[in-house]
Tab-separated table of C-alpha atoms and ligand atoms in Angstrom:
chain	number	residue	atom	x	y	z
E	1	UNK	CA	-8.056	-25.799	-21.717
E	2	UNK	CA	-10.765	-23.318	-19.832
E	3	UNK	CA	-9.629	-19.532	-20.891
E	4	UNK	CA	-7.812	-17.582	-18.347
E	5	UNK	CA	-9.832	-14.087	-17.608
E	6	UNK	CA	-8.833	-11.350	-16.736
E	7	UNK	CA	-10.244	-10.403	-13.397
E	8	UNK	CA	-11.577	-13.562	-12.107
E	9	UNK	CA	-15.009	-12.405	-10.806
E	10	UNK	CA	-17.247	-15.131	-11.228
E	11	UNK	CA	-15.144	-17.660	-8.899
E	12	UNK	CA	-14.654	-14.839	-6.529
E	13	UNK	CA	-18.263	-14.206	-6.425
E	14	UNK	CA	-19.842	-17.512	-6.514
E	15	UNK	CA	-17.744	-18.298	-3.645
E	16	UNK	CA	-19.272	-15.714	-1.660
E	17	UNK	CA	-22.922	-16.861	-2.946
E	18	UNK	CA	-24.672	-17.588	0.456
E	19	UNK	CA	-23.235	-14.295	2.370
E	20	UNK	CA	-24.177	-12.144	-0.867
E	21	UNK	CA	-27.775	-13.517	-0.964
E	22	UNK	CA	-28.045	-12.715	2.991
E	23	UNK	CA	-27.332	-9.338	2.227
E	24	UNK	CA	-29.408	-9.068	-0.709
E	25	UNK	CA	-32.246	-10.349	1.697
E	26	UNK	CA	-31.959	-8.163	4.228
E	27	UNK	CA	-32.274	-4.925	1.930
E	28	UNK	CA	-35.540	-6.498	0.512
E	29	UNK	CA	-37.096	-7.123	3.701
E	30	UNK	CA	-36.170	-3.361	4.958
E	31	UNK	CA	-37.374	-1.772	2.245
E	32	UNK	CA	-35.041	0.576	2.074
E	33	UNK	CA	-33.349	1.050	-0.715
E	34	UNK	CA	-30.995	4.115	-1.266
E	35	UNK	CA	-29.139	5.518	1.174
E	36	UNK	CA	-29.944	4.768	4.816
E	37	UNK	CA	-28.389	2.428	7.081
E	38	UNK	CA	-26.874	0.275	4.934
E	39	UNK	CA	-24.758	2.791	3.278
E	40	UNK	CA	-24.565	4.136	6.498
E	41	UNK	CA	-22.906	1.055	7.892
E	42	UNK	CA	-20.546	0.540	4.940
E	43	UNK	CA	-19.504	4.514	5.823
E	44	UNK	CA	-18.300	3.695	8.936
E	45	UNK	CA	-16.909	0.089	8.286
E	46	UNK	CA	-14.897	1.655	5.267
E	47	UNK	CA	-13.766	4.762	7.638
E	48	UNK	CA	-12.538	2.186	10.049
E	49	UNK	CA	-10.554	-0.008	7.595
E	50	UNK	CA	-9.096	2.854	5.705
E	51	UNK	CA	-7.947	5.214	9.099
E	52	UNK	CA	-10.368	8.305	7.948
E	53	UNK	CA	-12.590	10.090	9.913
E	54	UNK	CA	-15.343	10.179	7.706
E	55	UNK	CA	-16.900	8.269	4.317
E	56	UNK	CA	-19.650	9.558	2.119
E	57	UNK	CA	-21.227	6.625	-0.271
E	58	UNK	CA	-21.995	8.103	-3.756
E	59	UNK	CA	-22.860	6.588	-7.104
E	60	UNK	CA	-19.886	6.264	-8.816
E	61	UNK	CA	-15.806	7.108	-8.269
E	62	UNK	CA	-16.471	9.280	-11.326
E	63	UNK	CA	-18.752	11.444	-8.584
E	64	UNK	CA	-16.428	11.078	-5.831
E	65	UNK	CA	-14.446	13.108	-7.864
E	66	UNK	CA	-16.947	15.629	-8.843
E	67	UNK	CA	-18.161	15.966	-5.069
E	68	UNK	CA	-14.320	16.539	-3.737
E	69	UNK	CA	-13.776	18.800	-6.271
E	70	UNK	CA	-16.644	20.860	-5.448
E	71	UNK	CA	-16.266	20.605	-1.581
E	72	UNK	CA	-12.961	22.423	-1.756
E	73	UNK	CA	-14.642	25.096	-3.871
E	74	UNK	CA	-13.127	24.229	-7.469
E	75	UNK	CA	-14.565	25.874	-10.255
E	76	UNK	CA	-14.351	28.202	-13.237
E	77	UNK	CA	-11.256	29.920	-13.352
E	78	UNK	CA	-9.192	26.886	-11.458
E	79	UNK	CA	-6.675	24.872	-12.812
E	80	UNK	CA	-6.534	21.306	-11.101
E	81	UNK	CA	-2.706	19.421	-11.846
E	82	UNK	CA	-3.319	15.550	-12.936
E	83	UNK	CA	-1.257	13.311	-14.662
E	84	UNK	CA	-1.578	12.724	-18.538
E	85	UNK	CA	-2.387	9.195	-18.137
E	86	UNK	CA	-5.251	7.835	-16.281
E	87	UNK	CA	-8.835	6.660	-17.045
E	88	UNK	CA	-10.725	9.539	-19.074
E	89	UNK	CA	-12.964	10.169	-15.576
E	90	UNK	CA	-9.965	12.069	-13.395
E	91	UNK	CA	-9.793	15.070	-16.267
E	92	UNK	CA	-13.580	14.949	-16.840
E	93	UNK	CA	-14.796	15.409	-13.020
E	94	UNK	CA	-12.111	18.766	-13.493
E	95	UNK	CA	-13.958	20.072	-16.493
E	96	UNK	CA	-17.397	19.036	-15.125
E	97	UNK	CA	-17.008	21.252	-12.119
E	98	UNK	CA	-15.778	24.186	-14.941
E	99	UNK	CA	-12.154	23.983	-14.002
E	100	UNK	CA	-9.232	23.473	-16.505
E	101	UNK	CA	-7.387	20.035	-16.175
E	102	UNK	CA	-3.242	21.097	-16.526
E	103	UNK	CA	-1.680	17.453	-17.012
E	104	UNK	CA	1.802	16.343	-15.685
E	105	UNK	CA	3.743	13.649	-17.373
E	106	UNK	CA	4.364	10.140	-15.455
E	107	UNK	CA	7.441	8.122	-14.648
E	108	UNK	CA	7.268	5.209	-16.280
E	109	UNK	CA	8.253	2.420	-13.057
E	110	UNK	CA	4.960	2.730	-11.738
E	111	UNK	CA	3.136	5.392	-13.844
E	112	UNK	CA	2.759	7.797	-10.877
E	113	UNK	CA	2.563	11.598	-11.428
E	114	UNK	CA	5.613	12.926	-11.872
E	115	UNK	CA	7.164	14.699	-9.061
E	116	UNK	CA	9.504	17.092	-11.329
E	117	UNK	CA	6.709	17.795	-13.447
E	118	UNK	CA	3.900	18.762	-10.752
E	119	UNK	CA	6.149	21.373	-9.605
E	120	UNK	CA	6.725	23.260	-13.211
E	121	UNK	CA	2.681	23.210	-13.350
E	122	UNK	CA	2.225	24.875	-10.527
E	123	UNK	CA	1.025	28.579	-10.832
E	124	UNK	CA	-1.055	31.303	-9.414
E	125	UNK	CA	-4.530	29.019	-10.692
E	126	UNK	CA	-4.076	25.883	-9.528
E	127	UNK	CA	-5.958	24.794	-7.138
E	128	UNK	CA	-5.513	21.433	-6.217
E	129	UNK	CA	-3.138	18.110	-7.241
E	130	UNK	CA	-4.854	15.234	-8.424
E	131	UNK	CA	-2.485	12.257	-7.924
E	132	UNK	CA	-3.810	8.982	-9.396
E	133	UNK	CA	-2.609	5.285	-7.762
E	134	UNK	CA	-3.009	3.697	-11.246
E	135	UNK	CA	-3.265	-0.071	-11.146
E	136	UNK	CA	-3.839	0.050	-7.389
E	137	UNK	CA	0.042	1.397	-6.929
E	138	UNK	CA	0.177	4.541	-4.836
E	139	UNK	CA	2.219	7.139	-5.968
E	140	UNK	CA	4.787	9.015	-3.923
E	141	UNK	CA	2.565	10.432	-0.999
E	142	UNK	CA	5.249	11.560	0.899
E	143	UNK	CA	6.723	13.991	-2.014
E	144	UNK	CA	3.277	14.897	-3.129
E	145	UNK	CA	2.175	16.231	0.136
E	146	UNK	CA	5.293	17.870	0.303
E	147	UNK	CA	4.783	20.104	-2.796
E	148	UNK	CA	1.104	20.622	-2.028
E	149	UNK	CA	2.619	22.425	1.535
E	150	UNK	CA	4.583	23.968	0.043
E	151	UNK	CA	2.493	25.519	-2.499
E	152	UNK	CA	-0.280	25.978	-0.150
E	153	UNK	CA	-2.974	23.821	-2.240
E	154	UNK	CA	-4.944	20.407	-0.872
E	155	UNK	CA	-4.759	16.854	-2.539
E	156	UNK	CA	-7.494	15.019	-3.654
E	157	UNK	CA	-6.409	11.426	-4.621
E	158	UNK	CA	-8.048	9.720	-7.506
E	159	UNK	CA	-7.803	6.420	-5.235
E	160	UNK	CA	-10.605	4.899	-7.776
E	161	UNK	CA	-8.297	1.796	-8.342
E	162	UNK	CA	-6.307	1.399	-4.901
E	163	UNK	CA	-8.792	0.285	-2.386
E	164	UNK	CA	-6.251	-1.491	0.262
E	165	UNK	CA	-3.321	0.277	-1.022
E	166	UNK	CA	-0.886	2.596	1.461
E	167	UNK	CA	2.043	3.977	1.272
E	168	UNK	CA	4.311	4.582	4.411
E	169	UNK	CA	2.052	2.441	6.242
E	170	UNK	CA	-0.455	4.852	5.527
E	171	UNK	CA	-3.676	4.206	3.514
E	172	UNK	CA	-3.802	6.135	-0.088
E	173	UNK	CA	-7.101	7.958	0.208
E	174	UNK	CA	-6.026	9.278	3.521
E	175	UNK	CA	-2.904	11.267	2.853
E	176	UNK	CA	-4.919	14.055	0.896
E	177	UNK	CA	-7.641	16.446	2.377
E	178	UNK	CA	-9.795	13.857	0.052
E	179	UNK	CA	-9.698	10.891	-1.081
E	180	UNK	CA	-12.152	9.038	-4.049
E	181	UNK	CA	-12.756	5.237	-4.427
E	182	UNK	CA	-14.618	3.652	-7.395
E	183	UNK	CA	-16.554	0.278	-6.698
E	184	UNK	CA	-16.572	-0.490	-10.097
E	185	UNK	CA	-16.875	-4.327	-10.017
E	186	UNK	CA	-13.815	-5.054	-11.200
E	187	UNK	CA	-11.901	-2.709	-8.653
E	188	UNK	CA	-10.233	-4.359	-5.413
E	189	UNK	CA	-13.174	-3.512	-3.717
E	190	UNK	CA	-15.881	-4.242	-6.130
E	191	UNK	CA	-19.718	-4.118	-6.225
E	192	UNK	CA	-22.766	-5.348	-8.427
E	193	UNK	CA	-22.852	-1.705	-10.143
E	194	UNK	CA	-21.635	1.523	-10.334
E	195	UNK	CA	-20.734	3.040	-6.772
E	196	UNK	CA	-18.078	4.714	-5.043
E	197	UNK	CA	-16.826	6.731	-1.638
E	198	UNK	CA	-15.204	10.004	-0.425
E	199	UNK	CA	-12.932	9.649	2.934
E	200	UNK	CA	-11.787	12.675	4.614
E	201	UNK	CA	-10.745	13.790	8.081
E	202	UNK	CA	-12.280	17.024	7.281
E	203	UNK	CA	-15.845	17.463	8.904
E	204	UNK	CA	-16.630	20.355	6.623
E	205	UNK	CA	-15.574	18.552	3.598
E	206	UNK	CA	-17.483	15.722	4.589
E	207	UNK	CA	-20.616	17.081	5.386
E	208	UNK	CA	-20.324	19.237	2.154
E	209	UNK	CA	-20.373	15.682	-0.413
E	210	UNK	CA	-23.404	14.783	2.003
E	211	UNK	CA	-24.878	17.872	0.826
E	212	UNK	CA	-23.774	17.572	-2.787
E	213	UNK	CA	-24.591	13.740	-3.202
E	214	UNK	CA	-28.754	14.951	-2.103
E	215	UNK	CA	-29.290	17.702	-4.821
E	216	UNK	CA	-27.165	20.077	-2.323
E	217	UNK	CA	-29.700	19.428	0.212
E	218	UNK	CA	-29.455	21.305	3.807
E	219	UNK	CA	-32.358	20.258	5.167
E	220	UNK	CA	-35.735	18.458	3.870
E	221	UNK	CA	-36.946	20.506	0.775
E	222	UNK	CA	-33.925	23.000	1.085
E	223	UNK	CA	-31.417	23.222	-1.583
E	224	UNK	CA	-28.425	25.142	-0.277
E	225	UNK	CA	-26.704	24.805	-3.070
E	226	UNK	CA	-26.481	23.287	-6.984
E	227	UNK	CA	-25.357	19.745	-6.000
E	228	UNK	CA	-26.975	16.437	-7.945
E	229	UNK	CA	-28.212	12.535	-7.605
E	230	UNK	CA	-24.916	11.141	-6.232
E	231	UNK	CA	-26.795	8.591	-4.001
E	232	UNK	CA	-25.461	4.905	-3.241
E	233	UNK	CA	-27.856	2.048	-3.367
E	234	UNK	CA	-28.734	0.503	0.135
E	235	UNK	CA	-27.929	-2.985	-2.264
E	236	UNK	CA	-24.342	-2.058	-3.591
E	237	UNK	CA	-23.470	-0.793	0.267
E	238	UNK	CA	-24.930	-4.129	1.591
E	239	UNK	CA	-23.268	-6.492	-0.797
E	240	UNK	CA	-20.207	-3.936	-0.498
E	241	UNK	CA	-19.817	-4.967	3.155
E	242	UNK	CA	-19.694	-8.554	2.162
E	243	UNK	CA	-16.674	-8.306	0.230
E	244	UNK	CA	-14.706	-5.878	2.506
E	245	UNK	CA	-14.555	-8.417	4.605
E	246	UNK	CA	-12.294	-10.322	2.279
E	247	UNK	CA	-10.316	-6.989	0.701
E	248	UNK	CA	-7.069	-7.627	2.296
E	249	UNK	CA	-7.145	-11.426	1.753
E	250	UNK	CA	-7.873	-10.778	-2.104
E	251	UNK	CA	-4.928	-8.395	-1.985
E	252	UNK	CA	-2.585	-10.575	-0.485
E	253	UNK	CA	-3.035	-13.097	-3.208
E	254	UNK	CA	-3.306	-10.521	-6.020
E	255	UNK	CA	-0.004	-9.466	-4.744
E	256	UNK	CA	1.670	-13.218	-4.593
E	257	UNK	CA	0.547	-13.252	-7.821
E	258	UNK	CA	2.062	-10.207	-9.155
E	259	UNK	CA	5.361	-11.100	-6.937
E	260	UNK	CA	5.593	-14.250	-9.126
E	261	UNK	CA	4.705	-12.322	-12.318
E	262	UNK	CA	7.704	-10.437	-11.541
E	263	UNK	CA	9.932	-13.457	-11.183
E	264	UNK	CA	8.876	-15.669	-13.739
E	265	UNK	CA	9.315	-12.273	-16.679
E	266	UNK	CA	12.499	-10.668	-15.103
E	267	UNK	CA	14.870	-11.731	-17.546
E	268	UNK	CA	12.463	-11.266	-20.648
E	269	UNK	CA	14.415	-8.480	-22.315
E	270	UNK	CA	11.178	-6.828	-24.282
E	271	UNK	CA	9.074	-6.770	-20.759
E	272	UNK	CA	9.534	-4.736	-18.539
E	273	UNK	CA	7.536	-5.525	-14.966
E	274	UNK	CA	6.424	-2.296	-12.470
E	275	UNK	CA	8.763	-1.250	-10.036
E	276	UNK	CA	6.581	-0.009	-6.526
E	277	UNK	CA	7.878	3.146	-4.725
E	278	UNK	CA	9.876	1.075	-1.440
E	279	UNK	CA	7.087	2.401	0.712
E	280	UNK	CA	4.273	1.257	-1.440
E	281	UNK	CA	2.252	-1.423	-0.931
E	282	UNK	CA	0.433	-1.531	-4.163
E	283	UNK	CA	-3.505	-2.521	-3.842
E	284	UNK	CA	-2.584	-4.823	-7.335
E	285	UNK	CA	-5.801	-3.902	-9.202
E	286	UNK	CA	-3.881	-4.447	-12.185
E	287	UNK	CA	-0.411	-6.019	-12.980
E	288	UNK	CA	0.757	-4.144	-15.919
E	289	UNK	CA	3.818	-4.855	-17.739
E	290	UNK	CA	5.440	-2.712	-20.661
E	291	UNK	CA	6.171	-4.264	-23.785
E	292	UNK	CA	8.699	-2.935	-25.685
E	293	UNK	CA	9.935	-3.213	-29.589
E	294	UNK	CA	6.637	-2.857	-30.812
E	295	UNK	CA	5.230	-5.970	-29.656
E	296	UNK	CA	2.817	-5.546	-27.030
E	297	UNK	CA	-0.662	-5.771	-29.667
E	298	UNK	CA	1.164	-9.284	-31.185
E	299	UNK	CA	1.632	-10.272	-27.945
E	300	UNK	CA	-1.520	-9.469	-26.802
E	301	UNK	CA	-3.318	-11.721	-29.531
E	302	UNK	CA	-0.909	-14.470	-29.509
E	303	UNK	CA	-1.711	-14.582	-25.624
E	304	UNK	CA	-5.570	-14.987	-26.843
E	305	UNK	CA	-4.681	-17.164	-29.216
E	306	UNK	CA	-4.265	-19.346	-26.312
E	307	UNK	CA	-7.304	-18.364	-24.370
E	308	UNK	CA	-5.688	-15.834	-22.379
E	309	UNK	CA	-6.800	-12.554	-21.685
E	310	UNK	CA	-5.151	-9.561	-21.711
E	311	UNK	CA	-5.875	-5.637	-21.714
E	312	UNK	CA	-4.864	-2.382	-22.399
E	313	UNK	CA	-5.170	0.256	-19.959
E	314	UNK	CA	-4.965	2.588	-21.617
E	315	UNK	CA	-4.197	3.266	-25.468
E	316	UNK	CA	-4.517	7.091	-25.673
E	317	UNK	CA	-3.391	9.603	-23.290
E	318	UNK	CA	-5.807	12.018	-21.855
E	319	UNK	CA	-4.217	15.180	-23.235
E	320	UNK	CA	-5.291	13.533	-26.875
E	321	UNK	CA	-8.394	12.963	-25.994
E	322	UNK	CA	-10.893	14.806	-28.419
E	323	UNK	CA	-12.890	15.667	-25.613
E	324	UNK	CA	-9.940	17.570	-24.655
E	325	UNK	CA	-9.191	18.912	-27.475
E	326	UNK	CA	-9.646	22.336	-26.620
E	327	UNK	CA	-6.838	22.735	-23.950
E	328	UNK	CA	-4.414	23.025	-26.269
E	329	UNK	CA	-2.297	20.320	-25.900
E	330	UNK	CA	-0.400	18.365	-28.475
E	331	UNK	CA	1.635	14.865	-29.398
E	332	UNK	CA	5.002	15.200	-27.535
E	333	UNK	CA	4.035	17.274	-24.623
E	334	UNK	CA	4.074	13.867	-22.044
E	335	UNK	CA	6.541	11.740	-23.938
E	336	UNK	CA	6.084	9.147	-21.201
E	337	UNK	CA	2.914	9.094	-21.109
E	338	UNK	CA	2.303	8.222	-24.735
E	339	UNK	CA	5.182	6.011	-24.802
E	340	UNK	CA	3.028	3.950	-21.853
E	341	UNK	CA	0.203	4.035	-23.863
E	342	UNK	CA	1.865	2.230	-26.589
E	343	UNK	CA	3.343	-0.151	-24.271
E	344	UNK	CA	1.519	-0.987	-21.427
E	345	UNK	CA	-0.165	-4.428	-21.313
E	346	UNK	CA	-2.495	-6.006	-18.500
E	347	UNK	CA	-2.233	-9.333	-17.262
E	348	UNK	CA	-4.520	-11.793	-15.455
E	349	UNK	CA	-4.820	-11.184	-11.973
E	350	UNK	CA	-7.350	-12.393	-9.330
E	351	UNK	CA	-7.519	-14.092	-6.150
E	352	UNK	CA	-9.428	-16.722	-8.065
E	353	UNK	CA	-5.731	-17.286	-10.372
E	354	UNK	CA	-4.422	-20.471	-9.688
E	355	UNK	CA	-0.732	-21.200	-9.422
E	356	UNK	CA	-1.219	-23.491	-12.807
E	357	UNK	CA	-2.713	-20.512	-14.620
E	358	UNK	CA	-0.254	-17.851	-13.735
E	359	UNK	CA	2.532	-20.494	-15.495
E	360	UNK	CA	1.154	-20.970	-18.024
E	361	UNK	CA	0.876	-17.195	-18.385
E	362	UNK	CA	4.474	-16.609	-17.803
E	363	UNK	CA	5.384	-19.847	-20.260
E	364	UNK	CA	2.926	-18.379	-23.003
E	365	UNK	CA	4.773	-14.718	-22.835
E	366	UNK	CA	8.022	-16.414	-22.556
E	367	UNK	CA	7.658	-18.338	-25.866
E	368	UNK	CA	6.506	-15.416	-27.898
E	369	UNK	CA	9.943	-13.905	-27.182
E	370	UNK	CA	11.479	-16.952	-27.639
V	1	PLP	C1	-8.364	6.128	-12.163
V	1	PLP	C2	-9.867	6.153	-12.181
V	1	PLP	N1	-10.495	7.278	-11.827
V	1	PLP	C3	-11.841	7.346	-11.797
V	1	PLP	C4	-12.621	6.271	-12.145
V	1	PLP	C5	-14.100	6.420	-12.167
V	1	PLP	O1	-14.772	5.499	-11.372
V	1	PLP	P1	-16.231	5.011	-11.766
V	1	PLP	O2	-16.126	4.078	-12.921
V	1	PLP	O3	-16.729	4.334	-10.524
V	1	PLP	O4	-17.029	6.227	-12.085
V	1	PLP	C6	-12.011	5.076	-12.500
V	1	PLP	C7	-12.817	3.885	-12.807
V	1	PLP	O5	-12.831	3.287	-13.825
V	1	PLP	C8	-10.594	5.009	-12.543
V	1	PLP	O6	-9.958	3.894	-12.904
């Protein structure tokens, strides 16, 4: 029996082979090859499918972070509220642009900041929230913009992983004053690379990561300001605007999928299956079940033991992160967040998943509990 992977690229791709090669073509024959129209293009298709006013291609979500953060003036001195579990990139674009990450635990239904904790982290320093949508789920806009109001301070979302995703009919990436995509391949909107995106309805912001992504360029051979290579390749935009074309097709099956997941493991007592915010509709990058008792690393080779692939996203929390080491932080401080850590468990999902595969899945989890 063929192994069951986790993201199903290569179908997805190969099915896409002829339309991918056009668009390969036509960058060759322009000979243009960062920047320029076809990142241009992709700009304003992804502005259009998203709701924002504006879209600035850049080489990675890692510097979509970087290039927000530095747009609304973040810096030394700054303290920038995240949650304590994420991918290690949301704290590091903080302490790259020399302000001090100040983590918030998660709820554990669909990892989202929590809401309770954001607003005991708030002080006189901070000077933005950094929600994540982990796993493509957005968290609770609505309450997060809310505090932010209140407190006076803008939102960048670390949309990296929830390309398609919205919340209150409203696309995450649009609710704050930015928002930062990764096209990481195996993200809902993928490419053949590194790349990413800022959207914003801000002009200034906007025209600011233009700046910033060109060496702070503000006009040929003048630097305004201290900025860096953020450029996106006229290649990953062109092959980019091949598969947005599909996005919201691939989500609607990644989310049949996950509906089924849901089904087929609600009365397994040691999983426990996400639980979306009512107005969420997740962008399913990732369906990611807890495991409880223990059992999630014995489950996780007994599912490869039969050629199914599994991952963990992810096994340390960012507060423990050497790299973080010096902010002081300690074991107990997010007691959710390392509790996820232990438990968390991601399973195969793809457009490419057939039916068969997803049973036998559910029927290979469902005997190890047996
Ligand atoms: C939550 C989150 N933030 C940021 C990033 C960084 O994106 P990239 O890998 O494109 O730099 C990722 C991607 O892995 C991510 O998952």
């Amino acid at each position: 029996m063929a192994d069951i992977d986790l993201f199903g690229l290569e179908p997805q791709n190969a099915a896409l082979g002829p339309e991918l090669e056009a668009a390969f073509a036509r960058v060759l024959a322009s000979g243009s090859f960062i920047l320029g129209a076809e990142v241009e293009a992709l700009e304003r298709e992804v502005a259009a499918f998203l709701g924002a006013e504006h879209a600035v291609g850049v080489s990675s979500g890692s510097d979509a972070l970087v290039c927000a953060l530095l747009a609304l003036g973040c810096g030394p001195g700054d303290e920038v509220v995240l949650p304590a579990f994420s991918f290690f990139a949301t704290p590091e674009a903080i302490c790259r642009v020399g302000a001090k990450p100040r983590f918030v635990d998660v709820e554990l239904d669909a990892f989202g900041m929590d809401l309770g904790g954001v607003e005991a982290a708030l002080g006189p320093r901070t000077r933005a929230l950094l929600p994540v949508h982990l796993y493509g789920c957005p968290v609770d806009l609505d309450g997060i913009e809310r505090l932010a109001a209140r407190a006076g301070i803008p939102v960048i979302e670390d949309a990296a992983q929830a390309f398609g995703a919205s919340f209150a009919g409203r696309r995450a990436g649009t609710w704050g004053t930015a928002g930062c995509f990764s096209f990481f391949p195996t993200k809902p909107l993928g490419g053949f690379g590194d790349g990413g995106m800022i959207v914003t309805s801000d002009s200034q912001i906007a025209a600011r990561c233009r700046s910033l992504r060109a060496h702070g360029a503000a006009g040929k051979h003048q630097h305004g300001e201290i900025g860096g290579n953020y450029r996106l390749d006229a290649l990953q935009a062109a092959l980019l605007r091949v598969k947005l074309r599909h996005v919201e097709r691939w989500r609607a099956a990644r989310a049949a999928h996950a509906e089924a997941y849901a089904q087929g493991l609600a009365d397994v007592a040691e999983i426990v299956v996400p639980r979306l915010p009512s107005a969420a509709v997740s962008a399913h990058a990732l369906f990611t079940v807890r495991v409880q008792g223990g059992e999630r690393d014995a489950l996780a080779r007994a599912l490869l033991a039969r050629g199914i692939h599994t991952a963990v996203y992810y096994p340390r929390p960012l507060h423990l992160q050497p790299a973080l080491a010096g902010y002081g932080y300690r074991a107990g401080d997010f007691p959710q967040a390392e509790l996820a850590c232990e438990q968390v468990l991601s399973l195969p999902l793809s457009a490419a998943l057939s039916e068969a595969d997803r049973a036998r899945v559910i029927e290979a989890i469902r005997e190890h509990f047996r």
